[in-house]
mmCIF file of C-alpha atoms in Angstrom:
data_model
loop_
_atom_site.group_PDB
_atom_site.id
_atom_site.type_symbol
_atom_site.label_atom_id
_atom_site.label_comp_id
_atom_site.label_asym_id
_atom_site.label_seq_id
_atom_site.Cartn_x
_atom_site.Cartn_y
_atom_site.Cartn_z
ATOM 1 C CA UNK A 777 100.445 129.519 118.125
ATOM 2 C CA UNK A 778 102.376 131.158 115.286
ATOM 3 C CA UNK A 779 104.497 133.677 117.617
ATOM 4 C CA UNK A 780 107.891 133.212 115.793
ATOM 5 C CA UNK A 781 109.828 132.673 118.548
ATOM 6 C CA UNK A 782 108.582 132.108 122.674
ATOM 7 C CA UNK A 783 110.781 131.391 125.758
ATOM 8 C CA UNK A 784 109.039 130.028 128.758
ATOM 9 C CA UNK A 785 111.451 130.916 131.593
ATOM 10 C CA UNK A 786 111.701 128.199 134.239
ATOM 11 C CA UNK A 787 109.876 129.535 137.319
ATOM 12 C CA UNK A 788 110.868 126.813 140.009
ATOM 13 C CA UNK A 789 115.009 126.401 138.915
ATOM 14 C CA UNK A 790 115.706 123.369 141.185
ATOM 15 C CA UNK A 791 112.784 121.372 139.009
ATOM 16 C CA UNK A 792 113.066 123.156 135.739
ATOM 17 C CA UNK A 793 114.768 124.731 132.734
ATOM 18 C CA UNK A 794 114.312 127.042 130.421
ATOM 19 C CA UNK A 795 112.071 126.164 127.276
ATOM 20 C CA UNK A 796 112.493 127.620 123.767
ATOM 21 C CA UNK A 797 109.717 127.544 120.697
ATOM 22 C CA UNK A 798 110.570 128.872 117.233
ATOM 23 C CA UNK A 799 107.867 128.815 114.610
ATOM 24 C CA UNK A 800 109.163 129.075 110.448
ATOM 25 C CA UNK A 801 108.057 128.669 107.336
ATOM 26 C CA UNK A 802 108.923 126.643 104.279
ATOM 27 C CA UNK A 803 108.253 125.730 100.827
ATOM 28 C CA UNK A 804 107.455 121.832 99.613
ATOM 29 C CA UNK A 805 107.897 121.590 95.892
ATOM 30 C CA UNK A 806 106.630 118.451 94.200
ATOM 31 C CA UNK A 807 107.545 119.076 90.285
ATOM 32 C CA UNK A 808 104.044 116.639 89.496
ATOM 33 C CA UNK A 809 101.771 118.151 92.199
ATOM 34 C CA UNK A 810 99.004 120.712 91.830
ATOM 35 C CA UNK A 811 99.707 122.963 93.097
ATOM 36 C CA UNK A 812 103.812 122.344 92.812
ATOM 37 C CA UNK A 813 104.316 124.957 95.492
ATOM 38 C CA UNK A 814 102.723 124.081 98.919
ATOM 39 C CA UNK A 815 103.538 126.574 102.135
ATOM 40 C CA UNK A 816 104.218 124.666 105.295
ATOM 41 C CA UNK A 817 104.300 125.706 108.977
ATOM 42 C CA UNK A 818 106.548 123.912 111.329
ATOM 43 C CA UNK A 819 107.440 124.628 115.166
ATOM 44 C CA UNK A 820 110.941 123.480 116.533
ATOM 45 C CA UNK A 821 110.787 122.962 120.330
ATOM 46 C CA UNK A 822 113.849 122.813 123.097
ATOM 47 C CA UNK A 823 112.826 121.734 126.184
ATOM 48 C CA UNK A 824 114.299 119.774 129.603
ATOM 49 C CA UNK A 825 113.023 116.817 131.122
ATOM 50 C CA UNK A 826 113.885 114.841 134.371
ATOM 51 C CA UNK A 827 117.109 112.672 133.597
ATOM 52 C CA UNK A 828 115.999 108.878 133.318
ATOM 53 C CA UNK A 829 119.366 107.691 133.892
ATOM 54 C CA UNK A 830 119.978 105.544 137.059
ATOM 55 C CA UNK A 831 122.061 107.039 139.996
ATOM 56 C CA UNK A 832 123.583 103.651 140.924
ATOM 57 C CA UNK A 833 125.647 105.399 144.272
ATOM 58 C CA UNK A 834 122.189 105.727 145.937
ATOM 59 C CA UNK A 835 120.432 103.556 147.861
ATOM 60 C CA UNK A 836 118.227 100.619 145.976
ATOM 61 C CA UNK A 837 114.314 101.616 145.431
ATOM 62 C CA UNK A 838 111.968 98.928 147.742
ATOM 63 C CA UNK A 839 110.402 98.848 144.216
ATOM 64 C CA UNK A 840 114.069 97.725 142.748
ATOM 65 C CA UNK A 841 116.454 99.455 140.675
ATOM 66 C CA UNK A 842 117.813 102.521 141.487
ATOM 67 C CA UNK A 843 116.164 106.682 141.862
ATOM 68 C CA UNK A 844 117.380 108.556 138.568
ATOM 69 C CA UNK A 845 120.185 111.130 138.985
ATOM 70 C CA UNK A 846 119.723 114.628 139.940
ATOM 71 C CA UNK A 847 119.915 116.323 136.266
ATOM 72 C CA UNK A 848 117.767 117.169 132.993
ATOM 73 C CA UNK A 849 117.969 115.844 129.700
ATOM 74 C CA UNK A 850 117.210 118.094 126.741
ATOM 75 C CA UNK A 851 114.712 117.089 124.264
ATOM 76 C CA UNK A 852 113.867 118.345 120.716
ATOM 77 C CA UNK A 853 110.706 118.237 118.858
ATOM 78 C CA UNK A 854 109.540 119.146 115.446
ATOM 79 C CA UNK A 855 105.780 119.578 114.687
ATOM 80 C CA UNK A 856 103.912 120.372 111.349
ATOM 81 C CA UNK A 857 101.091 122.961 111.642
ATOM 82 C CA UNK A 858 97.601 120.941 110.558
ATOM 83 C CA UNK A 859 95.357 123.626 108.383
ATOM 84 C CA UNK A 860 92.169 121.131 108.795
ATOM 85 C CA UNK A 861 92.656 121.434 112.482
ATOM 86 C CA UNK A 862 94.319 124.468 112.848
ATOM 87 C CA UNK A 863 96.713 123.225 115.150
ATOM 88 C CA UNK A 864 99.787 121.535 115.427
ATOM 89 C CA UNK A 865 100.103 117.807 114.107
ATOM 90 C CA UNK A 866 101.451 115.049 116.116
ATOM 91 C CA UNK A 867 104.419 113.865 114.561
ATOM 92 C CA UNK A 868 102.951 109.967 114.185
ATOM 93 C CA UNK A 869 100.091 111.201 112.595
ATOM 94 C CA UNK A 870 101.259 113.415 109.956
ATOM 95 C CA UNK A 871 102.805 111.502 107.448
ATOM 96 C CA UNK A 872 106.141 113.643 107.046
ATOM 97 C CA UNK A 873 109.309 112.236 107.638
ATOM 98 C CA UNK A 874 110.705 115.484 108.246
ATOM 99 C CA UNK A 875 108.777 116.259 112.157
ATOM 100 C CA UNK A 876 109.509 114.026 115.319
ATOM 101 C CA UNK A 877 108.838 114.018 118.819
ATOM 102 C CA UNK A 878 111.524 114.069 121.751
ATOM 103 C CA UNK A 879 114.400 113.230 119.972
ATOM 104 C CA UNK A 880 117.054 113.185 122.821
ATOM 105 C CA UNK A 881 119.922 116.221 122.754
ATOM 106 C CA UNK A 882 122.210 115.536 125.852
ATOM 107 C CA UNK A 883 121.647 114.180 128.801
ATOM 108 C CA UNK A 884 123.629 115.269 132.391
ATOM 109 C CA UNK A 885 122.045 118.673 132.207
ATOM 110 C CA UNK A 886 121.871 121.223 135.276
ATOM 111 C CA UNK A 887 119.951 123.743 133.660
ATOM 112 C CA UNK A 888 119.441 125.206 130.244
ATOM 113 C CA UNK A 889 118.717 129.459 129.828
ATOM 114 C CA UNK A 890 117.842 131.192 126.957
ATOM 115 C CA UNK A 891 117.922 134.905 127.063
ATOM 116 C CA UNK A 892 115.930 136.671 124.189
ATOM 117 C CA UNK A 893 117.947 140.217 123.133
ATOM 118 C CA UNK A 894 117.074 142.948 120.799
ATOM 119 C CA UNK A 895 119.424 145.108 118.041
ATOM 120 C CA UNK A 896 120.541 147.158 120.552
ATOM 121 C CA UNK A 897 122.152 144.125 122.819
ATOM 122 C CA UNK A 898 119.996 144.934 125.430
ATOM 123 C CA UNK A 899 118.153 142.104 127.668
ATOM 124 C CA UNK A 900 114.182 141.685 126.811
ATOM 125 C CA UNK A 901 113.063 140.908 129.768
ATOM 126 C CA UNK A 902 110.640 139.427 130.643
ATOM 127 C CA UNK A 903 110.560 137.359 126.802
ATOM 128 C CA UNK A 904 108.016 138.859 124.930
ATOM 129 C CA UNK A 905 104.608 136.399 123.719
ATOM 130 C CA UNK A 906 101.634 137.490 121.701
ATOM 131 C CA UNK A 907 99.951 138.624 125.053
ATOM 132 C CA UNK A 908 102.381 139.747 128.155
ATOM 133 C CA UNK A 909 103.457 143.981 128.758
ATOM 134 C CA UNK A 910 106.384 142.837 126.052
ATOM 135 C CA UNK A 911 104.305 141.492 123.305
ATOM 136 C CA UNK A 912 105.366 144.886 121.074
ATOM 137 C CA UNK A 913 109.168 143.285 121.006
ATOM 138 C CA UNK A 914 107.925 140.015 119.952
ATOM 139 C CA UNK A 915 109.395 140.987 116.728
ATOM 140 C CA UNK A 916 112.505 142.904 117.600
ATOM 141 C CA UNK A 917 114.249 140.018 119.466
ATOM 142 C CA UNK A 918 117.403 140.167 117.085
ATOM 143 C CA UNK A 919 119.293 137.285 118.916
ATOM 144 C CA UNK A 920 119.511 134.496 121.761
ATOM 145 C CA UNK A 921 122.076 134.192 124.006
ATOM 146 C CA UNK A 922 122.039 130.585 125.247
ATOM 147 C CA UNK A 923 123.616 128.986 128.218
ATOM 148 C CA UNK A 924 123.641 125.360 128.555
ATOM 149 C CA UNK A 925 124.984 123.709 131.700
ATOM 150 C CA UNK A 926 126.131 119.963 132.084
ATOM 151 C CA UNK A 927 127.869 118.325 134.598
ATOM 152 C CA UNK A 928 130.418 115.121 134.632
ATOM 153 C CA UNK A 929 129.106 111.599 134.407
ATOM 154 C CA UNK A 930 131.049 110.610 137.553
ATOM 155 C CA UNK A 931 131.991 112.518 140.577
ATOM 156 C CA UNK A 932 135.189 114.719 139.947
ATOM 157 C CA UNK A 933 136.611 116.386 143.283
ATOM 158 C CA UNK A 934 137.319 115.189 146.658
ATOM 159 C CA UNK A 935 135.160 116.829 148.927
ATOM 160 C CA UNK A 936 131.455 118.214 148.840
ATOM 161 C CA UNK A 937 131.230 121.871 148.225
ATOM 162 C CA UNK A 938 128.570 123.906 146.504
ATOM 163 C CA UNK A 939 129.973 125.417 143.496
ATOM 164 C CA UNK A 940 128.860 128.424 141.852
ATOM 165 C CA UNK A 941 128.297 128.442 138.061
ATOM 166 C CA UNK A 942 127.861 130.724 135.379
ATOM 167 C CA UNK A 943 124.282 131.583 134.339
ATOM 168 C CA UNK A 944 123.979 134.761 132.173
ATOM 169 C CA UNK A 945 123.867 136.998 135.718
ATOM 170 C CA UNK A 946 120.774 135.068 136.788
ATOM 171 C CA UNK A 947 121.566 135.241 140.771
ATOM 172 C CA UNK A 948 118.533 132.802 141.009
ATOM 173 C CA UNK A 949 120.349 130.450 139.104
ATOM 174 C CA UNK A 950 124.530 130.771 140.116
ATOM 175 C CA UNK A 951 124.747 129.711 143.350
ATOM 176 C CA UNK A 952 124.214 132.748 144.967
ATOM 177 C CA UNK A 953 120.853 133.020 144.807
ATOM 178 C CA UNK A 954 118.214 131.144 146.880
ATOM 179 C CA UNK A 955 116.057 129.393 144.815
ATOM 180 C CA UNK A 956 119.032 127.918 142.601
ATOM 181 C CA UNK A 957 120.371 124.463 141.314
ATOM 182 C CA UNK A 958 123.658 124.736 142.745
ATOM 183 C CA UNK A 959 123.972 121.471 144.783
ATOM 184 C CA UNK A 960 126.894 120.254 147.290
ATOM 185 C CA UNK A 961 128.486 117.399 145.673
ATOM 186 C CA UNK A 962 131.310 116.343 144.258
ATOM 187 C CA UNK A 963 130.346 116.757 140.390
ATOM 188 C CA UNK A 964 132.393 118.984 137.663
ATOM 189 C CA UNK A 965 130.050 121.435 136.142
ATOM 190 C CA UNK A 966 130.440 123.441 133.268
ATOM 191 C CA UNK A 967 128.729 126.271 130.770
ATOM 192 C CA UNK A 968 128.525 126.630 127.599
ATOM 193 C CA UNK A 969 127.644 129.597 126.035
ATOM 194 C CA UNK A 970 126.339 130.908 122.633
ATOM 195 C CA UNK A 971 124.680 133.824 121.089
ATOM 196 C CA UNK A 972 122.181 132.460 118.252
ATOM 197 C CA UNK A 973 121.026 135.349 115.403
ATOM 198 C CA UNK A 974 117.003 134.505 115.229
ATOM 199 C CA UNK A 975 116.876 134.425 111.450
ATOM 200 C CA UNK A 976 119.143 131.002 111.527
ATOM 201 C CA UNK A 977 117.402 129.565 114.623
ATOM 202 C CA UNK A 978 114.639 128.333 112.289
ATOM 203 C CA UNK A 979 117.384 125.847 110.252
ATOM 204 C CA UNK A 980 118.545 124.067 113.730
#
């Protein structure tokens, strides 16, 4: 539960994304407390979740309204750790104005990677976690290269076609795979991508 940093990598791509945990530490100082210092656990969480957002070009639910579109929205959370319980607090029982739960990121999202890398540049794959044949690198991940895929609101070119898209050389994932999210439509896609250092992921 206190594994600094944890990437779950999607394992079905048309019905998930990637999902990233980071786990820091930090100081409260009240100047009339005892003690004034008080160390304090907290767990930042990036994850997708099924787009809620009405696709109002498809046909009408018997049930009304209208199916949701085809796409992800990305959530954040921020959890305390609980000492008493030793485990993570729920955010609307902790008292701490700081944590929250599923505080929306972006919506339109076709998939979301995060690729953990060490100090040499070189791919840890798969991610290491406290108990998987990588669990010696779970402190030698010196980076995270992040790609983050949305597509446009409305639809953009003429015709159909399936469109290939960058995803950090995941063939699963680009279109030229097949178990990938690449669908034939007429929607603008694009990637963004970033490499985060793992010291500053913590301050998000």
């Amino acid at each position: 539960k206190h594994a600094p940093l944890i990437i779950t990598k999607a394992t079905n791509f048309r019905t998930e994304c990637d999902k990233l945990e980071i786990v820091y530490g930090d100081v409260n100082y009240k100047p009339s407390g005892s003690p004034k210092y008080t160390y304090e656990r907290f767990k930042i969480t990036y994850e997708c979740k099924p787009s809620t957002i009405p696709n109002k070009s498809a046909t009408p639910m018997v049930s009304g309204g209208f199916p949701p579109i085809q796409a992800f929205a990305i959530f954040k959370s921020k959890v305390k750790w609980n000492e008493s319980s030793n485990d993570w607090w729920k955010p609307a029982n902790d008292k701490d104005s700081r944590t929250f739960e599923n505080e929306l990121i972006v919506d339109y999202v076709q998939d979301l990677i995060f690729n953990a890398i060490d100090e040499e540049g070189l791919l840890i794959n798969p991610p290491p976690t406290p108990s998987n044949a990588k669990k010696d690198y779970l402190y030698k991940i010196k980076t995270v290269d992040i790609a983050l895929n949305v597509r446009s609101t409305k639809e953009f070119f003429r015709n159909k076609k399936k469109r290939d898209f960058f995803a950090l050389g995941d063939k699963a994932r680009d279109g030229s795979g097949a178990n990938t999210k690449v669908k034939n439509d007429k929607f603008l896609r694009e990637t963004i991508v970033v490499s985060a250092h793992v010291r500053n992921l913590g301050l998000q």
